Coordinates of C-alpha atoms in Angstrom, one line a residue:
M505 CA 66.1 -38.4 -12.3
K506 CA 64.3 -39.3 -15.5
K507 CA 63.4 -36.6 -18.0
I508 CA 60.0 -36.4 -19.7
L509 CA 59.3 -34.1 -22.7
V510 CA 55.7 -33.1 -23.1
I511 CA 54.7 -31.6 -26.5
S512 CA 51.3 -30.3 -27.6
Y513 CA 49.3 -28.2 -29.9
S514 CA 45.8 -27.3 -28.8
Q515 CA 43.6 -24.6 -30.4
T516 CA 40.7 -24.9 -27.8
G517 CA 42.7 -25.8 -24.7
Q518 CA 40.9 -29.1 -24.3
L519 CA 44.0 -31.2 -25.2
N520 CA 46.1 -29.2 -22.7
K521 CA 43.5 -29.9 -20.0
V522 CA 43.7 -33.6 -20.8
L523 CA 47.5 -33.5 -20.5
T524 CA 47.3 -31.6 -17.2
Q525 CA 45.1 -34.3 -15.7
M526 CA 47.0 -37.2 -17.2
I527 CA 50.5 -36.1 -16.1
R528 CA 49.5 -34.9 -12.6
P529 CA 50.6 -38.2 -11.0
L530 CA 54.0 -37.7 -12.6
E531 CA 54.3 -34.1 -11.4
E532 CA 53.6 -35.2 -7.9
Q533 CA 56.8 -37.3 -7.9
S534 CA 60.2 -35.8 -7.3
C535 CA 62.0 -38.2 -9.5
Y536 CA 61.1 -36.6 -12.9
E537 CA 62.2 -33.5 -14.7
M538 CA 59.3 -32.4 -16.8
V539 CA 59.9 -30.2 -19.8
Y540 CA 57.0 -28.6 -21.7
R541 CA 57.0 -27.5 -25.3
T542 CA 54.0 -25.9 -27.0
I543 CA 53.9 -26.0 -30.8
K544 CA 53.3 -22.4 -32.0
P545 CA 52.7 -21.7 -35.7
T546 CA 54.3 -18.4 -36.7
K547 CA 50.9 -17.5 -38.2
A548 CA 48.3 -18.7 -35.8
Y549 CA 45.3 -20.7 -37.0
P550 CA 42.0 -19.1 -35.8
F551 CA 39.6 -20.4 -33.3
P552 CA 36.7 -20.4 -33.8
W553 CA 37.4 -21.2 -37.5
D554 CA 35.5 -19.5 -40.3
F555 CA 34.3 -22.1 -42.8
L556 CA 36.4 -21.2 -45.8
T557 CA 39.6 -21.0 -43.7
F558 CA 38.9 -24.3 -42.1
M559 CA 38.2 -26.1 -45.4
G560 CA 41.0 -24.2 -47.0
V561 CA 43.7 -26.0 -45.0
F562 CA 42.6 -29.5 -45.8
P563 CA 44.8 -30.0 -48.9
E564 CA 48.0 -29.2 -46.9
A565 CA 46.9 -31.2 -43.9
V566 CA 46.3 -34.3 -45.9
A567 CA 49.5 -33.9 -47.9
L568 CA 51.5 -33.5 -44.6
E569 CA 52.8 -30.2 -45.7
P570 CA 54.1 -28.4 -42.7
C571 CA 53.6 -24.8 -41.7
E572 CA 56.2 -22.5 -40.2
I573 CA 56.5 -22.9 -36.4
E574 CA 58.5 -21.0 -33.8
P575 CA 61.7 -22.8 -33.1
F576 CA 62.0 -24.5 -29.7
E577 CA 64.6 -23.2 -27.2
A578 CA 67.7 -25.4 -27.6
D579 CA 68.5 -27.8 -24.8
E580 CA 71.0 -30.6 -24.2
N581 CA 68.6 -33.0 -22.5
V582 CA 68.3 -36.6 -23.6
Y583 CA 64.7 -37.6 -22.8
D584 CA 63.6 -40.9 -21.3
V585 CA 60.2 -40.6 -22.8
V586 CA 58.3 -38.1 -25.0
I587 CA 54.5 -37.4 -24.7
L588 CA 53.1 -36.0 -27.9
A589 CA 49.5 -34.7 -27.8
Y590 CA 47.8 -33.8 -31.1
Q591 CA 44.5 -33.0 -32.8
V592 CA 43.2 -34.6 -35.9
W593 CA 42.5 -32.4 -39.0
F594 CA 40.8 -34.1 -42.0
L595 CA 41.9 -37.6 -41.0
S596 CA 45.5 -36.4 -40.6
P597 CA 47.6 -34.9 -37.8
S598 CA 47.1 -31.1 -37.5
I599 CA 49.4 -29.1 -39.7
P600 CA 51.4 -27.7 -36.7
T601 CA 51.9 -31.3 -35.4
T602 CA 53.2 -32.4 -38.8
A603 CA 55.5 -29.3 -38.8
F604 CA 56.9 -30.4 -35.4
L605 CA 57.5 -34.0 -36.5
K606 CA 59.4 -32.7 -39.5
S607 CA 61.5 -30.2 -37.5
S608 CA 65.2 -30.6 -36.7
Y609 CA 64.3 -30.5 -33.0
A610 CA 62.1 -33.6 -33.4
K611 CA 64.7 -35.4 -35.4
E612 CA 67.3 -34.7 -32.6
K613 CA 65.1 -35.3 -29.5
L614 CA 62.9 -38.1 -30.6
A615 CA 65.4 -40.4 -32.4
N616 CA 65.5 -43.8 -30.7
T617 CA 63.3 -42.4 -27.9
P618 CA 60.0 -43.9 -26.5
V619 CA 57.0 -41.8 -27.6
I620 CA 53.5 -41.8 -26.2
T621 CA 50.9 -40.2 -28.4
V622 CA 47.7 -38.7 -27.0
I623 CA 44.8 -37.8 -29.3
G624 CA 41.7 -35.8 -28.6
C625 CA 39.2 -35.8 -31.5
R626 CA 35.7 -36.3 -32.6
N627 CA 35.8 -40.1 -33.4
M628 CA 37.9 -40.7 -36.5
W629 CA 41.6 -40.9 -35.8
I630 CA 43.0 -44.1 -37.2
M631 CA 44.4 -42.7 -40.5
A632 CA 45.8 -39.7 -38.7
Q633 CA 47.7 -42.1 -36.3
E634 CA 49.0 -44.1 -39.2
K635 CA 50.5 -41.0 -40.7
V636 CA 52.0 -40.0 -37.3
K637 CA 53.5 -43.5 -37.1
M638 CA 55.0 -43.0 -40.5
L639 CA 56.5 -39.6 -39.4
L640 CA 57.8 -41.1 -36.2
N641 CA 59.5 -43.9 -38.1
A642 CA 61.1 -41.4 -40.4
I643 CA 63.0 -39.8 -37.6
G644 CA 63.7 -43.1 -35.7
A645 CA 61.3 -42.5 -32.8
R646 CA 59.8 -45.5 -31.0
L647 CA 56.0 -45.4 -30.4
I648 CA 55.2 -47.3 -27.2
D649 CA 51.7 -46.1 -26.4
N650 CA 48.7 -44.5 -28.0
I651 CA 46.0 -42.9 -25.9
V652 CA 42.7 -41.8 -27.6
L653 CA 39.9 -39.7 -26.1
V654 CA 36.9 -39.0 -28.3
D655 CA 34.0 -36.5 -28.0
Q656 CA 31.0 -37.5 -26.0
G657 CA 27.8 -38.4 -27.8
S658 CA 26.9 -40.6 -30.7
S659 CA 28.4 -40.2 -34.2
L660 CA 25.2 -38.4 -35.2
A661 CA 25.3 -36.0 -32.3
T662 CA 29.0 -35.1 -32.7
F663 CA 28.4 -34.6 -36.4
I664 CA 26.5 -31.5 -35.2
T665 CA 28.1 -30.5 -31.9
T666 CA 31.8 -30.7 -33.0
P667 CA 31.5 -28.5 -36.2
R668 CA 29.3 -26.1 -34.2
W669 CA 32.1 -25.8 -31.6
M670 CA 34.8 -25.4 -34.2
L671 CA 32.9 -22.7 -36.2
T672 CA 31.2 -20.7 -33.4
G673 CA 33.2 -21.5 -30.3
K674 CA 29.9 -22.6 -28.6
K675 CA 30.4 -25.8 -26.6
E676 CA 27.4 -26.0 -24.4
A677 CA 24.6 -28.6 -24.7
F678 CA 21.6 -27.5 -26.8
W679 CA 18.3 -28.9 -28.2
G680 CA 18.9 -32.3 -26.6
F681 CA 22.5 -32.5 -28.0
P682 CA 25.3 -33.1 -25.5
K683 CA 28.0 -30.7 -24.7
A684 CA 30.7 -30.7 -27.4
G685 CA 34.1 -32.2 -26.7
I686 CA 35.4 -34.9 -24.4
S687 CA 33.4 -35.4 -21.2
E688 CA 34.8 -34.0 -18.0
E689 CA 34.5 -37.5 -16.4
E690 CA 36.7 -39.0 -19.2
I691 CA 39.3 -36.3 -18.7
E692 CA 39.4 -36.9 -15.0
R693 CA 40.0 -40.6 -15.6
T694 CA 43.1 -39.9 -17.7
S695 CA 45.1 -39.7 -14.4
R696 CA 45.2 -43.5 -14.6
F697 CA 47.7 -43.2 -17.5
G698 CA 50.0 -41.0 -15.5
R699 CA 50.0 -43.6 -12.7
A700 CA 50.8 -46.4 -15.1
I701 CA 53.5 -44.4 -16.8
H702 CA 55.1 -43.7 -13.4
Q703 CA 55.1 -47.4 -12.5
G704 CA 56.5 -48.3 -16.0
L705 CA 59.3 -45.8 -15.7
Q706 CA 60.2 -47.0 -12.2
N707 CA 60.6 -50.5 -13.7
D708 CA 62.6 -49.2 -16.7
E709 CA 60.0 -50.6 -19.1
E710 CA 60.5 -47.7 -21.5
K711 CA 64.1 -48.8 -22.0
R712 CA 62.7 -52.0 -23.5
F713 CA 60.2 -50.0 -25.5
K714 CA 57.3 -51.8 -23.9
P715 CA 53.8 -50.3 -23.6
L716 CA 53.3 -48.5 -20.3
C717 CA 49.5 -48.1 -20.6
E718 CA 48.5 -51.6 -21.6
G719 CA 45.3 -52.9 -20.0
L720 CA 43.9 -49.5 -19.3
G721 CA 41.4 -49.1 -22.2
A722 CA 43.7 -46.6 -23.8
V723 CA 42.2 -46.9 -27.2
K724 CA 39.1 -48.5 -28.7
V725 CA 38.6 -48.7 -32.4
D726 CA 35.1 -48.5 -33.8
E727 CA 35.2 -51.1 -36.5
K728 CA 32.3 -49.4 -38.2
L729 CA 34.4 -46.4 -39.0
I730 CA 37.5 -48.1 -40.5
R731 CA 36.3 -48.3 -44.1
S732 CA 34.8 -44.8 -43.8
E733 CA 38.2 -43.4 -42.8
K734 CA 39.9 -45.1 -45.7
I735 CA 37.3 -43.9 -48.2
G736 CA 37.5 -40.4 -46.7
T737 CA 41.3 -40.4 -46.9
R738 CA 41.2 -41.3 -50.5
S739 CA 38.7 -38.6 -51.3
F740 CA 40.7 -35.9 -49.3
T741 CA 43.9 -37.0 -51.1
I742 CA 42.5 -36.9 -54.6
W743 CA 40.7 -33.5 -54.1
G744 CA 43.6 -32.2 -52.1
K745 CA 46.1 -32.8 -54.9
L746 CA 43.7 -31.1 -57.4
I747 CA 43.2 -28.1 -55.2
R748 CA 46.9 -27.7 -54.4
A749 CA 47.7 -27.9 -58.1
F750 CA 45.6 -24.9 -58.9
S751 CA 45.6 -22.7 -55.7
K752 CA 47.4 -21.9 -52.5
Q753 CA 46.1 -21.3 -49.0
G754 CA 44.3 -17.9 -48.7
E755 CA 43.9 -17.3 -52.5
L756 CA 40.5 -16.3 -53.6
K757 CA 40.4 -19.0 -56.3
R758 CA 40.9 -21.7 -53.7
H759 CA 37.5 -20.6 -52.3
A760 CA 35.8 -21.7 -55.6
F761 CA 37.5 -25.1 -55.3
I762 CA 36.4 -25.4 -51.7
W763 CA 32.8 -24.7 -52.5
L764 CA 32.9 -27.2 -55.4
Y765 CA 34.3 -29.9 -53.0
T766 CA 31.7 -29.0 -50.4
L767 CA 28.9 -29.5 -52.9
F768 CA 30.6 -32.9 -53.9
L769 CA 30.7 -33.9 -50.2
V770 CA 27.0 -33.1 -49.6
A771 CA 26.0 -35.0 -52.7
I772 CA 28.1 -38.0 -51.6
I773 CA 26.6 -37.9 -48.1
I774 CA 23.0 -37.9 -49.5
T775 CA 23.5 -40.5 -52.2
V776 CA 26.5 -42.8 -51.6
V777 CA 27.0 -42.9 -47.8
P778 CA 23.7 -44.7 -47.0
L779 CA 24.5 -47.4 -49.6
N780 CA 28.1 -47.6 -48.4
M781 CA 26.9 -48.1 -44.8
L782 CA 24.8 -51.1 -45.9
I783 CA 27.6 -52.6 -47.9
Q784 CA 30.0 -52.1 -44.9
T785 CA 27.5 -53.8 -42.5
L786 CA 27.4 -56.8 -44.8
Y787 CA 31.2 -56.8 -45.2
R788 CA 31.7 -56.9 -41.4
K789 CA 29.4 -59.8 -41.0
I790 CA 30.9 -61.8 -43.8
N791 CA 34.5 -61.0 -42.9
K792 CA 34.2 -60.9 -39.1
T793 CA 37.7 -62.5 -38.5
A794 CA 39.5 -60.1 -40.8
V795 CA 37.7 -57.1 -39.4
E796 CA 38.6 -58.1 -35.8
K797 CA 42.2 -58.6 -36.9
E798 CA 42.3 -55.2 -38.5
K799 CA 40.7 -53.6 -35.4
A800 CA 43.3 -55.2 -33.1
F801 CA 46.1 -53.9 -35.4
Y802 CA 44.9 -50.3 -35.2
E803 CA 44.5 -50.5 -31.4
L804 CA 48.3 -51.3 -31.0
P805 CA 50.5 -50.7 -29.1
S806 CA 48.4 -49.9 -26.0
G807 CA 45.3 -51.9 -26.9
A808 CA 41.7 -51.9 -25.7
N809 CA 42.0 -54.4 -22.8
T810 CA 40.9 -53.1 -19.4
D811 CA 42.4 -55.8 -17.1
K812 CA 44.5 -53.3 -15.2
L813 CA 41.8 -50.6 -15.1
K814 CA 40.6 -51.2 -11.5
E815 CA 44.2 -51.2 -10.2
F816 CA 45.1 -47.8 -11.6
L817 CA 41.8 -46.1 -11.2
A818 CA 41.8 -47.0 -7.5
S819 CA 45.4 -45.9 -7.0

């Protein structure tokens, strides 16, 4: 009997819903022992967020500074595969996810173990996954798959619907904007990954650290967002270091820095972003081969190919 460890942190419950649907084909089999662990910060983060609390955590999120989390119950299991589901905060893994990956439990259980990451986010996740890869490498874990689900709607629409959901808890469609979050249809389709994981485990492909979800459209990089993510990460890093140098989470003086950074962001969005979009469009046309190569790299290890999609959707 193979043992599967499923780890998650979800404020809204959406990511847990994704996991439930995805692993259902595994739970239907009698050949797996499923162990579930929920990451629980000792001081819970709020949902919905208030603006200052939300913005106030970005310096620590970007710096990969962990929060305190409740320790997991000790177990003697050696897991065949680990499924790690996480949210993206400020182009970085959520602080509770970082805390887990830096915990003694993760160092013990994930070392030399195949790991499948599952991301639920708005649309920008590349830099967060690069940081997660770095954290996994630091504890000797072996990333074999990455599955990404993004919020429904265009980038413009989700620029409105996702913050509204985070700050008010309101998810329903309004004024012509779609419902916030990942579509129900997309969540239902995640069962294909569970079927593929089951087949791969039966063939012992995880022992060779091979992708189990290849050919299922597990991840698709929007090349238009790559440069934006890199620029955003640099901005968060510089301002995050400045804010952390002069304040701590929850301090009143941090609020002043947050408002200053917010004004800076608004000014950048109005003045620099339109020009940057034009420059990036020209860059992608001139450097098409380099952009495609970079896109393919960030889509590893599962890739964007869909050649096996029909087989596992029909199963």
